[in-house]
Amino acid sequence: WFPRRLVHVEGPYTGRPFVLAEWQQDWVRALAGWRVKGNEDVARYRRAFLAVPRSNGKSMLAAGLGVRVLVGEHIPSAQIIGAATDRKAAGQIYGYVSAMVKSNEALYARLKPVDSQKELRGRKSNRLYRVVSAEAKRAHAYHPNWVILDEAHTQPNRRLYDVLNTSQRTLISPMMMCISTAGFDRDSLCWDLWARALEACGDRTIAPA
C-alpha cells in the first residue's frame, strides 16, 4: 500500500514511491496487519513505542500510517490526534501527512487538508486528523482512534499523554503510538514508556520508573 499510494515528501528521495525499509515493514505489519482472530476490525495491539535515531524516517513513517488509518476501512470515521510538546513540533508530522495526501489524486479526492488549522478532514465523511500540543487544554474534548505522540522525550510531564490515553478507553480498537529519539532524563514519560516496552517484550533488566 505504501509505495502504491505514498511518495517521500522530504529528503533525497522526495517524489519517489515510499518503499518501506525492512524495519519499517516489520513495524507496519505489527500495527496494521495483526488482528484479533474472528474480528478483523480489532487490532491486536493498542500501544506502540518506536525509538530510533534521528534521520531514520520515523516521523514520515508515522505520517504514512496516519494516512493509511484515515482512508482505511477498519475505522469508518477515523479520528487521529497528532501531538507533541508544542504546536510547531506537532505540526511536523501533519506537514508530511498533508503533503502525502496532496501528492496522490485518489487520496486528495477523499481528504481535504486545511493547512491554516493543521487539520485534514474527510470530504464526504467524518474522518479527521488534528494537531494538539502539551499546552492545549482542548485535548480533553477528543476521543481519537489513533494518537501519534511525536518526540516523547521532550514531554515536560505526562499530562498530555494521560489525557489522550484515557480518552481512548471506551474505543474498540485504539492505538497510542509514541515515537522518539533518545533522551537522558530517567524521571520522565519517555523513560517509563521505553521501560514498559522492554518489559512487554520480555526484557526484565529494566523496571518501569
Tab-separated table of N, CA, C and O in Angstrom, residues 20 26 30 44 46 53 61 66 71 73 76 102 137 147 160 205:
chain	number	residue	atom	x	y	z
A	20	LEU	N	9.034	0.856	1.896
A	20	LEU	CA	9.410	0.711	3.292
A	20	LEU	C	10.729	-0.032	3.447
A	20	LEU	O	10.973	-1.043	2.775
A	26	ASP	N	8.388	-4.368	9.244
A	26	ASP	CA	8.042	-5.100	10.470
A	26	ASP	C	7.094	-4.281	11.342
A	26	ASP	O	6.150	-4.808	11.934
A	30	ALA	N	3.085	-5.221	12.197
A	30	ALA	CA	2.630	-5.401	13.574
A	30	ALA	C	1.401	-4.542	13.872
A	30	ALA	O	0.417	-5.017	14.454
A	44	ARG	N	-4.609	-6.168	17.105
A	44	ARG	CA	-4.021	-6.905	18.211
A	44	ARG	C	-3.395	-5.965	19.237
A	44	ARG	O	-3.473	-6.193	20.434
A	46	ARG	N	-2.627	-2.156	21.048
A	46	ARG	CA	-3.256	-0.874	21.405
A	46	ARG	C	-2.226	0.192	21.765
A	46	ARG	O	-2.563	1.366	21.842
A	53	PRO	N	17.205	6.511	16.071
A	53	PRO	CA	17.964	7.759	15.960
A	53	PRO	C	17.366	8.712	14.924
A	53	PRO	O	16.553	8.323	14.086
A	61	LEU	N	7.287	7.797	8.539
A	61	LEU	CA	6.582	6.521	8.679
A	61	LEU	C	5.296	6.722	9.467
A	61	LEU	O	4.235	6.197	9.085
A	66	GLY	N	-0.599	7.281	9.526
A	66	GLY	CA	-1.751	8.139	9.773
A	66	GLY	C	-2.647	8.243	8.549
A	66	GLY	O	-3.875	8.146	8.655
A	71	VAL	N	-7.832	6.610	5.609
A	71	VAL	CA	-8.578	6.120	4.438
A	71	VAL	C	-8.915	4.644	4.539
A	71	VAL	O	-9.543	4.087	3.639
A	73	GLU	N	-10.578	1.016	5.913
A	73	GLU	CA	-11.967	0.596	6.090
A	73	GLU	C	-12.260	0.089	7.494
A	73	GLU	O	-13.417	-0.058	7.873
A	76	PRO	N	-14.350	3.467	10.047
A	76	PRO	CA	-15.094	4.291	9.086
A	76	PRO	C	-15.045	5.791	9.361
A	76	PRO	O	-15.075	6.590	8.430
A	102	LYS	N	-1.746	15.456	-0.757
A	102	LYS	CA	-1.774	16.335	-1.929
A	102	LYS	C	-1.065	15.716	-3.133
A	102	LYS	O	-1.352	16.066	-4.277
A	137	LYS	N	-5.470	22.975	26.177
A	137	LYS	CA	-6.467	22.435	27.092
A	137	LYS	C	-7.549	21.651	26.353
A	137	LYS	O	-8.222	20.806	26.940
A	147	VAL	N	-3.571	8.027	18.248
A	147	VAL	CA	-2.767	9.165	18.705
A	147	VAL	C	-1.343	8.930	18.232
A	147	VAL	O	-0.797	7.836	18.391
A	160	LEU	N	-0.354	15.422	29.058
A	160	LEU	CA	-0.945	15.268	27.725
A	160	LEU	C	-1.129	13.798	27.384
A	160	LEU	O	-2.187	13.393	26.888
A	205	THR	N	15.348	-6.614	32.540
A	205	THR	CA	16.519	-5.966	33.126
A	205	THR	C	16.241	-4.523	33.513
A	205	THR	O	16.955	-3.957	34.330
